[in-house]
Coordinates of C-alpha atoms in Angstrom, one line a residue:
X1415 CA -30.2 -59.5 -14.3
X1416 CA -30.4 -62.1 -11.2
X1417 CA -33.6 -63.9 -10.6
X1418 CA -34.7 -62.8 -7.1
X1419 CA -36.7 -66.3 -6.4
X1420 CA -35.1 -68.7 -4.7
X1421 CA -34.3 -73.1 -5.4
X1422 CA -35.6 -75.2 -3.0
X1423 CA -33.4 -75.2 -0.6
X1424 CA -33.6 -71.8 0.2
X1425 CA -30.3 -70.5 -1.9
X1426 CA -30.7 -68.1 -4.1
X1427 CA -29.8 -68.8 -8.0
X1428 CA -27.3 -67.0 -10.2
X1429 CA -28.3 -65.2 -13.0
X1430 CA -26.1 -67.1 -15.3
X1431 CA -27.8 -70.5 -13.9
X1432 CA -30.5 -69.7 -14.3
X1433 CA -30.2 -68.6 -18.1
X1434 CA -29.1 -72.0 -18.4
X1435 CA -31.8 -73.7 -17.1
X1436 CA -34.3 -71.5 -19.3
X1437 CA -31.8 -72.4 -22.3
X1438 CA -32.4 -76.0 -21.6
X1439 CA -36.6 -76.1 -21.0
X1440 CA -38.8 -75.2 -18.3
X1441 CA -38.6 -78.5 -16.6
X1442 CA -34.7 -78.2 -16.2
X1443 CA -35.2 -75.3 -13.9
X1444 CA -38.3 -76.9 -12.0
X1445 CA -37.6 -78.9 -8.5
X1446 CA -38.6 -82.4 -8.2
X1447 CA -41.3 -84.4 -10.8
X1448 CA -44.4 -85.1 -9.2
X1449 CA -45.2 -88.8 -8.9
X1450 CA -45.5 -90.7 -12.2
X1451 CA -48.0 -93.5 -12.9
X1452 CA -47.6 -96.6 -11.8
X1453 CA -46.0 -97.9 -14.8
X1454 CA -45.3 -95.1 -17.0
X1455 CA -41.9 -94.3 -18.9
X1456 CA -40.4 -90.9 -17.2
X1457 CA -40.1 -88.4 -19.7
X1458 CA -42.9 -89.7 -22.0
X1459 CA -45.4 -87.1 -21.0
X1460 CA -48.9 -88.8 -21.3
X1461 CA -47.8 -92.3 -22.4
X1462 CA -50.4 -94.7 -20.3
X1463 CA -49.1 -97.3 -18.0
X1464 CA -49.5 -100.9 -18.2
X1465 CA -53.0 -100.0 -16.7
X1466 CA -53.5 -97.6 -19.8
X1467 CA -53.9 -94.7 -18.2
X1468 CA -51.7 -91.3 -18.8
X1469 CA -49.9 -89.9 -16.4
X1470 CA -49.3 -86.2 -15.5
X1471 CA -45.5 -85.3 -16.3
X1472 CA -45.3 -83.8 -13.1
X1473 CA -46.9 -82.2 -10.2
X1474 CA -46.2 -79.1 -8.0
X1475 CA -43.1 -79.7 -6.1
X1476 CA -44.3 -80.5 -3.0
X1477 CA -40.9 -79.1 -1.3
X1478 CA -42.5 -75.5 -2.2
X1479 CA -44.3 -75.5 0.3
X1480 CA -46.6 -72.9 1.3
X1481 CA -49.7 -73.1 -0.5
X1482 CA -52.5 -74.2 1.7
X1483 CA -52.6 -78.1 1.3
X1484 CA -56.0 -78.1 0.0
X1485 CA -54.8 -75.5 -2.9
X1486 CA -52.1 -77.6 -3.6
X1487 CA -55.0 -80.8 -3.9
X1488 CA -57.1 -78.4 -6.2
X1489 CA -54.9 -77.7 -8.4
X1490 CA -53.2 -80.9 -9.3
X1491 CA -56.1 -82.0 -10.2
X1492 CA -56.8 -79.0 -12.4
X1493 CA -53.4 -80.7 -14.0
X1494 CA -54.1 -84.1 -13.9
X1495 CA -57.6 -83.9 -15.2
X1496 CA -57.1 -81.3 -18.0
X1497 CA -53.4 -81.4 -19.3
X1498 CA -52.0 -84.1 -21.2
X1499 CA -52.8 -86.7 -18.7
X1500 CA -56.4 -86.0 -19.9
X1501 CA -58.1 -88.2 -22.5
X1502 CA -59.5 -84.7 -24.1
X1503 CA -56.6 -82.8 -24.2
X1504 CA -55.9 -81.4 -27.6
X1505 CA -52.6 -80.4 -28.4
X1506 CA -54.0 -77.7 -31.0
X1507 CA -56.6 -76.3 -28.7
X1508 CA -54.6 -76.2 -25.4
X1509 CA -56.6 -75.7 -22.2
X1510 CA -55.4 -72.2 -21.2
X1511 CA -54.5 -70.2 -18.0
X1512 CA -54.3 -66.7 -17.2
X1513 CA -52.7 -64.9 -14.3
X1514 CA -51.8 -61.3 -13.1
X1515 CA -48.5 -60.1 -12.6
X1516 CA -48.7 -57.4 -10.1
X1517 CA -48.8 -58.8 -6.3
X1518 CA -50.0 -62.4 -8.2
X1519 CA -47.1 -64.0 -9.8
X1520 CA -44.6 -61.4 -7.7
X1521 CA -44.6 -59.5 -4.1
X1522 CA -45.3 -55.6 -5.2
X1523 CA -45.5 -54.3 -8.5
X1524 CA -42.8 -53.8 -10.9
X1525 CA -44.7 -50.8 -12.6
X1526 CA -44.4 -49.0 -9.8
X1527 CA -41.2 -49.6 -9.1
X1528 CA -40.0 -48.9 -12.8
X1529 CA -42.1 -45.5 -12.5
X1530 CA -39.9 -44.8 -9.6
X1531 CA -36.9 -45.8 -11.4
X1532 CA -37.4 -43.6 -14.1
X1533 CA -38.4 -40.5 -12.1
X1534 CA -34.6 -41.4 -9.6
X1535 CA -32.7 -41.7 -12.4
X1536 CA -34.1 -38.7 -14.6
X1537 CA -35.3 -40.8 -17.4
X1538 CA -39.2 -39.1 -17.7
X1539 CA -39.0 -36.4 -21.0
X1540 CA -40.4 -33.1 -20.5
X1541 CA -43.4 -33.3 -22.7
X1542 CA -43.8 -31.2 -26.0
X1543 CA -44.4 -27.6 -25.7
X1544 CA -44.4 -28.3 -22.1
X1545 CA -47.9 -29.3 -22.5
X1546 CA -49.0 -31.8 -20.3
X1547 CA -52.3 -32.9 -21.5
X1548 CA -50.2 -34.3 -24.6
X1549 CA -49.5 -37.0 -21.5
X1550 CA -52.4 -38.1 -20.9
X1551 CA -56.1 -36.0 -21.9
X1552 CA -57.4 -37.4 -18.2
X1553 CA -55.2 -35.2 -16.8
X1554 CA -57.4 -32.0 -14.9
X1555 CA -56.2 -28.5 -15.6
X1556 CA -55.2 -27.9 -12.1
X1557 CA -52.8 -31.0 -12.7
X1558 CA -51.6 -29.7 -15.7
X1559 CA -51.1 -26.1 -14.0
X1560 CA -49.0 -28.3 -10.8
X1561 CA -46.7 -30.2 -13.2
X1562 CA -46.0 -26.9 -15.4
X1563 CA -45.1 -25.1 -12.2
X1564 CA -43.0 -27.9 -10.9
X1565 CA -41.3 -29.8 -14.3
X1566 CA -41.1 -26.1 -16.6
X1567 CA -37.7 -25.7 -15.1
X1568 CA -36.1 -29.2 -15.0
X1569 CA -35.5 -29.2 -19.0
X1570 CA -36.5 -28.4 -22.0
X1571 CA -39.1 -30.0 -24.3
X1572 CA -37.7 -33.3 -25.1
X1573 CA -34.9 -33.5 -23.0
X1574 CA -34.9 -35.6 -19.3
X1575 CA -36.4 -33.5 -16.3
X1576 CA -33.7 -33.1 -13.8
X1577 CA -35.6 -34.5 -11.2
X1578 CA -33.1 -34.7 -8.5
X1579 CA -32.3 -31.4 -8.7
X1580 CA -36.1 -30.4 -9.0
X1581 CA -37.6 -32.3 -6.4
X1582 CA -41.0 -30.6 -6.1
X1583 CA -41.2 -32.4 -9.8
X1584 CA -40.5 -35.3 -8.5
X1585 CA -42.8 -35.2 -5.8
X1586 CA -45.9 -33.9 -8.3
X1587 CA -45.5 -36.5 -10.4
X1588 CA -45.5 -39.3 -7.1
X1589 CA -48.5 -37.2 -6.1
X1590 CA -50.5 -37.8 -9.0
X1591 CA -49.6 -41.2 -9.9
X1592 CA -49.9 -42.5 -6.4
X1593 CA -52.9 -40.1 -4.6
X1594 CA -54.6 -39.0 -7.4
X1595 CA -54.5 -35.4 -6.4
X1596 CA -51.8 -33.0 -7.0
X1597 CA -49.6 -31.7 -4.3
X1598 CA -51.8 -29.3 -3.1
X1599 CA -54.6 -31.8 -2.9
X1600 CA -56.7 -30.8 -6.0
X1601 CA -57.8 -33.3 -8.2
X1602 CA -55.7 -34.7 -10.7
X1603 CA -58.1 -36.6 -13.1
X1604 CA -60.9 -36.2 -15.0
X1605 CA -62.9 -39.8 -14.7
X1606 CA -60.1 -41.7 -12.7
X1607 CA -61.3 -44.8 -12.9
X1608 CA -63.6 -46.9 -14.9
X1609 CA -64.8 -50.6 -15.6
X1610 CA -62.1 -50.2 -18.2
X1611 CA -59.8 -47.6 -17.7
X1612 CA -57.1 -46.6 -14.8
X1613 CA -56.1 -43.0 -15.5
X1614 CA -53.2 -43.1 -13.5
X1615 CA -51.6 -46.7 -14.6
X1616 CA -52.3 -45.7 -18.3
X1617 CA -50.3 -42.2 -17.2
X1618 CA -47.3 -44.6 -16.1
X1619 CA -47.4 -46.5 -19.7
X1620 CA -48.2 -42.7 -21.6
X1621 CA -44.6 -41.4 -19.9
X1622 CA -42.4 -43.3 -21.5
X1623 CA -43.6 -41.8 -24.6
X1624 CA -40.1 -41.3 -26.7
X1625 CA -38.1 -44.4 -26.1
X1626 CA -38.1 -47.4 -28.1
X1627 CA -39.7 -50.9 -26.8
X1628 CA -36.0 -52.0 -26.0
X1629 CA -34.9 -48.9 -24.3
X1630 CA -37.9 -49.1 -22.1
X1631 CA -37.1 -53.0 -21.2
X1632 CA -33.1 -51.7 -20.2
X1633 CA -35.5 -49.5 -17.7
X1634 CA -37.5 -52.1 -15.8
X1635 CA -34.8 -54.7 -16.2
X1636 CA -32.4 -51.9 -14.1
X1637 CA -35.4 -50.8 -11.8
X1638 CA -36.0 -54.8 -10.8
X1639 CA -32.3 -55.1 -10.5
X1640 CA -32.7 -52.3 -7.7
X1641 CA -35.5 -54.0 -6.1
X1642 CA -35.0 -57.7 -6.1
X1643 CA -33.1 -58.2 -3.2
X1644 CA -33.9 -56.0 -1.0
X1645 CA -35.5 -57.4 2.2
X1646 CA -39.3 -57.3 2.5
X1647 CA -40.6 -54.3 3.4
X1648 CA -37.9 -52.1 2.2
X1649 CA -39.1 -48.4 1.2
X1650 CA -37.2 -45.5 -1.0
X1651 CA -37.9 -42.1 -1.3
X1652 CA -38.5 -40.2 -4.5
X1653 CA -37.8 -36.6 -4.7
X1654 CA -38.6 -35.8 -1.3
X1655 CA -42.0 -38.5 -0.8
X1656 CA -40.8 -41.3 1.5
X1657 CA -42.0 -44.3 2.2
X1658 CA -42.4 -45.8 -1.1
X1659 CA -42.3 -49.6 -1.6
X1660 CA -38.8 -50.5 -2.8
X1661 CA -38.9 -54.4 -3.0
X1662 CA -40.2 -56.5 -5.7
X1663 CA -39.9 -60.5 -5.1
X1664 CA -41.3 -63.2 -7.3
X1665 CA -43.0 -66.1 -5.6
X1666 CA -41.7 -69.3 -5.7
X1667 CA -44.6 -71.2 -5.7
X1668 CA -46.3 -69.2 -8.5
X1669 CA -43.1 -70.3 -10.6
X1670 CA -43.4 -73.7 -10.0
X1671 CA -47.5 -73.6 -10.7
X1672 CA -46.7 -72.1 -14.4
X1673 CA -43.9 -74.5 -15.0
X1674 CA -45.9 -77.5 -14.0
X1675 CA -48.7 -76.0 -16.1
X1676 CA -46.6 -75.3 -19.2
X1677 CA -45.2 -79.0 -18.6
X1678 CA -48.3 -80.6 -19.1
X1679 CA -49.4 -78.7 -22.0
X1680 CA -51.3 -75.5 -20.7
X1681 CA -51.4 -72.4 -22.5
X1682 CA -50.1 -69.9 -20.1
X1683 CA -50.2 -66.1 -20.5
X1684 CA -50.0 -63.0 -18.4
X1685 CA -52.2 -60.2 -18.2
X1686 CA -51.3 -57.1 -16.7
X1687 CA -52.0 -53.2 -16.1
X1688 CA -48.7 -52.4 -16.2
X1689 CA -46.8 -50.9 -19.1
X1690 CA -46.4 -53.8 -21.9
X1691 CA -42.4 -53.6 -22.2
X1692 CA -42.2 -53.4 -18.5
X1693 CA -43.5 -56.7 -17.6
X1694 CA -42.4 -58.8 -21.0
X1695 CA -38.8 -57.5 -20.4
X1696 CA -38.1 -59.7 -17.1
X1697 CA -41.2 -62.4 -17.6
X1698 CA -39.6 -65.2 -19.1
X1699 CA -36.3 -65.0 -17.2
X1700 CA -38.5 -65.3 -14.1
X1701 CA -41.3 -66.5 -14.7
X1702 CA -40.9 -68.6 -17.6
X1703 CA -43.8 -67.3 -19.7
X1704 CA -42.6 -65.6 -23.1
X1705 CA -43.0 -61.9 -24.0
X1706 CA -45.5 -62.6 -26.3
X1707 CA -47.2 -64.3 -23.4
X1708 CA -47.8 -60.8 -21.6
X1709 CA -50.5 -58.7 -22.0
X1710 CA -50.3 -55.6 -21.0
X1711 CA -50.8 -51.9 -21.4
X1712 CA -49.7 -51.4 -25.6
X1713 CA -49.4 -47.8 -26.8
X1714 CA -49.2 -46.9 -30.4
X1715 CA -45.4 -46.2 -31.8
X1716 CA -44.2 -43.8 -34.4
X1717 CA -43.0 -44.0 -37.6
X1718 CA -39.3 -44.4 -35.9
X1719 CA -40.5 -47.2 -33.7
X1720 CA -41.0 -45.0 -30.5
X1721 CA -43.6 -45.4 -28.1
X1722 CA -46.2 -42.5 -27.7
X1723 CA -48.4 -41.3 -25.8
X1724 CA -51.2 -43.1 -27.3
X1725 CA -52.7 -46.6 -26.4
X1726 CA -53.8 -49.6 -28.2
X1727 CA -57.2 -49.7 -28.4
X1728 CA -59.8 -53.1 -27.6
X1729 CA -63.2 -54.0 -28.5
X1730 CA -65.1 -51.3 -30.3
X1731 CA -62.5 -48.5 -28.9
X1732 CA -60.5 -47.5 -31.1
X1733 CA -56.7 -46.7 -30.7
X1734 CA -55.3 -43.5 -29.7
X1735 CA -59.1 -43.0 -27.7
X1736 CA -57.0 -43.9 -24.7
X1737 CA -60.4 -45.2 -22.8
X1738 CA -59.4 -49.3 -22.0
X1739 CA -56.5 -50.7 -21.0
X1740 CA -55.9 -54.3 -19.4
X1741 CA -57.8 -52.9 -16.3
X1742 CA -60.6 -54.8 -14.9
X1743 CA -63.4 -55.4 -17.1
X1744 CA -60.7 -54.1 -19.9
X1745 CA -58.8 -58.1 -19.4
X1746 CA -61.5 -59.4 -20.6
X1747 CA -61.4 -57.4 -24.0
X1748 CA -57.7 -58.0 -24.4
X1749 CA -57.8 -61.8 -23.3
X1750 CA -60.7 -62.3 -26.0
X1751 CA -58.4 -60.5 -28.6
X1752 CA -55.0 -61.7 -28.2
X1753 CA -56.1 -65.2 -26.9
X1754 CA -59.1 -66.5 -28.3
X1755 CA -59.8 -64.0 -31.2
X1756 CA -63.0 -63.1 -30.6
X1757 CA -64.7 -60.2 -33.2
X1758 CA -64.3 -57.3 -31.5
X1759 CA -67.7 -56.2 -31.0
X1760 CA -67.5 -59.3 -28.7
X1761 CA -64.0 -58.7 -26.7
X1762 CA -65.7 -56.8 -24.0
X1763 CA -68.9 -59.9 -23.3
X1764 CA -67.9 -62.7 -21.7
X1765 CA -68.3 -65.7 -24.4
X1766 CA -71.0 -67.9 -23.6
X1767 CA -68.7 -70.9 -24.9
X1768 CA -66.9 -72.2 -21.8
X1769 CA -64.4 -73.7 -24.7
X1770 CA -63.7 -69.9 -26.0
X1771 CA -63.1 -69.1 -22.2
X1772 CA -59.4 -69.8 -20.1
X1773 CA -59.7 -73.1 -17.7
X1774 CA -57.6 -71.1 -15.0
X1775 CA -57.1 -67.6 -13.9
X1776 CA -54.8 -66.2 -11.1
X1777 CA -55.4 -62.7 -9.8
X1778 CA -55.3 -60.1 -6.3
X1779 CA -57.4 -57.6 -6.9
X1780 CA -61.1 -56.4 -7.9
X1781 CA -59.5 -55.4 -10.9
X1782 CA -58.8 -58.8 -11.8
X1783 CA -62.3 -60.3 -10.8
X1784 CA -63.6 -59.5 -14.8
X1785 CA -61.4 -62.8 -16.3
X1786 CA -60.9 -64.4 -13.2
X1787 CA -64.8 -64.8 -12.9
X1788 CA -65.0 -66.1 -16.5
X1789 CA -62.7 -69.2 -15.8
X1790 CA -64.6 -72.7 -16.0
X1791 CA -62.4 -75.1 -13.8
X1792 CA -60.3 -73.0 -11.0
X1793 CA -59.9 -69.0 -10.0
X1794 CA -57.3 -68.6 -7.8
X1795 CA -57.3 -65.4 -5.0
X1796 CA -54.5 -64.0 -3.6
X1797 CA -55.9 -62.8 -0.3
X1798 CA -55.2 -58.9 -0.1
X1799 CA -58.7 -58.5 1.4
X1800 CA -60.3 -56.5 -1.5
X1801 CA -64.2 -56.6 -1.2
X1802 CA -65.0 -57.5 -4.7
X1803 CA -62.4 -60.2 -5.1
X1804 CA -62.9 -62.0 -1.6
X1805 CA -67.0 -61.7 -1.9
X1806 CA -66.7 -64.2 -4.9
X1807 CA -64.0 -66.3 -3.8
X1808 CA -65.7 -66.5 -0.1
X1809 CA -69.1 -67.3 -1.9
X1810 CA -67.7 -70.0 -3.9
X1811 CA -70.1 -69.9 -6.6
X1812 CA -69.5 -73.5 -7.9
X1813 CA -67.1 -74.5 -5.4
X1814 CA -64.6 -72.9 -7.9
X1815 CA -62.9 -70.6 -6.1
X1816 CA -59.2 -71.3 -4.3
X1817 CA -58.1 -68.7 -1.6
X1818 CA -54.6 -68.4 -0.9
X1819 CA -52.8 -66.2 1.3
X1820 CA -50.1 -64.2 0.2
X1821 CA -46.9 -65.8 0.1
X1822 CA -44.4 -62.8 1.6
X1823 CA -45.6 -61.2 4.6
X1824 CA -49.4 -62.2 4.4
X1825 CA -51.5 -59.4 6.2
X1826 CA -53.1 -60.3 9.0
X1827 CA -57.0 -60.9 9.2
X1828 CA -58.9 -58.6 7.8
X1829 CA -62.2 -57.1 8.7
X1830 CA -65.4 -58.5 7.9
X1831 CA -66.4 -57.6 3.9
X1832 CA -69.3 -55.4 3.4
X1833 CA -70.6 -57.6 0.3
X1834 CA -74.3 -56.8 0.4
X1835 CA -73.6 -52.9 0.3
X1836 CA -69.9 -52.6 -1.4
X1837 CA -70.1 -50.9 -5.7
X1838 CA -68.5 -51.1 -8.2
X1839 CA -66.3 -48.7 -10.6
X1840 CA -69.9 -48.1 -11.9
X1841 CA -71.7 -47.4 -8.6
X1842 CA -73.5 -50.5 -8.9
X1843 CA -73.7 -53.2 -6.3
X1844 CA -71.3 -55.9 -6.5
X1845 CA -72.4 -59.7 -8.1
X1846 CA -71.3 -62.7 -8.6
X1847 CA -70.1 -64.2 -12.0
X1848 CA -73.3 -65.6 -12.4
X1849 CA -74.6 -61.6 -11.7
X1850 CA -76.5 -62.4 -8.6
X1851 CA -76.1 -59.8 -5.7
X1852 CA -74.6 -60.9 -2.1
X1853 CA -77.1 -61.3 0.0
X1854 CA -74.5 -61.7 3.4
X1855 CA -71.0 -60.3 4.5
X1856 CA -68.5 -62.6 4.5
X1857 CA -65.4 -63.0 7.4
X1858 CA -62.1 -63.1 6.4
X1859 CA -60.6 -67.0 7.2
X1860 CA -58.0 -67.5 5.1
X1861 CA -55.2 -65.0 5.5
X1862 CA -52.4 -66.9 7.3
X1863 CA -49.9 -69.3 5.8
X1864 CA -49.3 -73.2 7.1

């Protein structure tokens, strides 16, 4: 599968060049080391100078060059002062960072696009008994009653729905996923969206009940494949709905930030709303951080190995209850299980230890504030002008926050954030990580690149 970012100079890199320079380390695939001490042997990551003080063993590549120069400041010192180079570093408690997939570390989002996949290429089962709440139990009975009209006809239980041929299933299934609402513009879900639950993203992970782990990473490895290199902006249609994104492009810079992280001794791991085996298919080959980096969302499997239709549960929710997936306050649960451990009547608080708590977080969207609030050092926005997300990075609680425009096509300004009236999944006004209401609206300033 090629890598869609490109080297610094601008040409894009071969698949099989690439592989190599994963084979051979992260650094071997990096751009240019970042200044060294004074004195300090290259290659001899932390060894102090002659002025005994440790060096960084590299920097962001400074021929990447689109973060805002202040960003770029920011978060070298987040390496310098808390990788090796740092006099507390510990190698067996590694500082850690966190970042989002989805419109973060790439332009777009490669569920989506694998959803789409699957639905083009007739790879979505008809569910048993034709029963559709066996999908997902969010799903309203006027749904159901949409997608039994639509799907009864494109196959039998078990078997691929001929989508292509039955486009009207096709286009129910984009309806729901995308709108919410079924073709006919009735509801589709029950309780759409909570402080831990996305009905519809959980829907996209539920659908690919009956194929193994590996047959579901063939799937998002093809569906990127189909996406990567189109130019930005590029749409598709599926079944008859046009219009749909159709591009997928990871950032350049974002790769260079996790490389130079890893480099200098970070702990670096995704977390993600998309399907689990969708994202840790294609992460290491272009981003560099390991499947069992990713955290996304983990259904249950059968005794065969399959994936159902049932998710992992977090916290005190059991699995198979199919209430919280990595989805806003739901990252927090899974980072404090699969990172730090926590007991899992504590997954869901945020610790009160800042050393139980990540150093860094990256995310775009309100449903990312959760764990990007509960980094101590730096929480780094991607500007897509969502209220919750831009409230705390404009307030700057701490002076913590970093806003950075999005790297493709950054949007132009937009309007001024209603932060003293905005709520939450919950209906409840919008805080602070310290839980303090806004008490002004803050203008959008930082939306264009350098």
């Amino acid at each position: 599968m090629s890598r869609s970012r490109r080297s610094p100079s601008g040409v894009f890199l071969s698949a099989l060049a690439l592989a190599g320079c994963l084979a051979s380390g992260v650094l071997a695939c990096s751009g240019p080391q970042g200044p060294e001490g004074p004195t300090g042997a290259p290659g001899t990551a932390g060894t102090p100078g002659k002025d005994g003080v440790p060096t960084p063993v590299r920097l962001l590549d400074d021929k990447v060059g689109r973060w805002l120069p202040e960003n770029r400041t920011r978060l070298n010192e987040l390496i310098a002062t808390r990788g090796i180079a740092s006099p507390t570093f510990d190698p067996k408690n590694r500082p850690v960072a966190v970042f989002d997939w989805d419109n973060t570390l790439v332009k777009n989002d490669l569920g989506d696009a694998t959803f789409f996949w699957m639905i083009r290429h007739e790879k979505v089962l008809q569910p048993a008994d034709k029963d559709w709440s066996t999908t997902s139990r969010h799903l309203t009975t006027e749904a159901r009653t949409a997608l039994n009209d639509a799907c009864d006809l494109a196959a039998e239980p078990g078997e691929t729905l001929q989508t292509n041929i039955h486009t009207d299933c096709a286009n129910e299934l984009v309806s729901i996923y995308t709108g919410g609402k079924t073709r006919a513009g009735q509801a589709a879900w029950n309780s759409p969206i909570t402080l831990t639950m996305n009905t519809a993203y959980a829907w996209v992970a539920q659908l690919q009940a009956g194929y193994t782990p590996e047959e579901l990473r063939a799937f998002a490895r093809s569906a990127y494949a189909e996406n990567a290199f189109n130019p930005p902006g590029t749409t598709q249609t599926v079944g008859t709905t046009s219009g749909l994104a159709y591009h997928v492009q990871v950032y350049e810079e974002m790769v260079d930030l996790i490389e130079t992280l890893q480099a200098n001794g970070f702990d670096v791991w995704v977390t993600t709303a998309s399907p689990q085996f969708v994202i840790d298919a294609v992460s290491e080959e272009l981003v560099g951080i390991k499947p069992n980096r990713v955290i996304g969302i983990r259904p249950l499997t059968d005794s065969q190995g399959r994936v159902t239709a049932h998710l992992q549960g977090c916290g005190t929710v059991a699995d198979g209850e199919d209430s919280l997936i990595t989805y806003d306050q739901g990252k927090r649960c899974w980072i404090n299980k699969v990172i730090f451990h926590r007991p899992a009547d504590q997954q869901l608080l945020r610790t009160a230890d800042a050393q139980g708590r990540q150093v860094f977080a990256a995310g775009d969207s309100d449903t990312d504030l959760t764990f990007l609030q509960d980094a101590t050092v730096l929480k780094l926005a991607i500007n897509r002008n969502k209220v919750q997300l831009m409230c705390n990075a404009y307030a700057n609680l701490q002076g913590r926050w970093l806003v950075q425009p999005m790297f493709v096509q950054p949007r132009a300004k937009g309007s001024t954030l209603p932060c003293t009236t905005a709520l939450d999944a919950a209906g409840q006004p919008i805080t602070d990580e310290a839980g303090n209401r806004f008490t002004q609206d803050y203008e959008d300033r930082v939306y264009a690149l350098p």
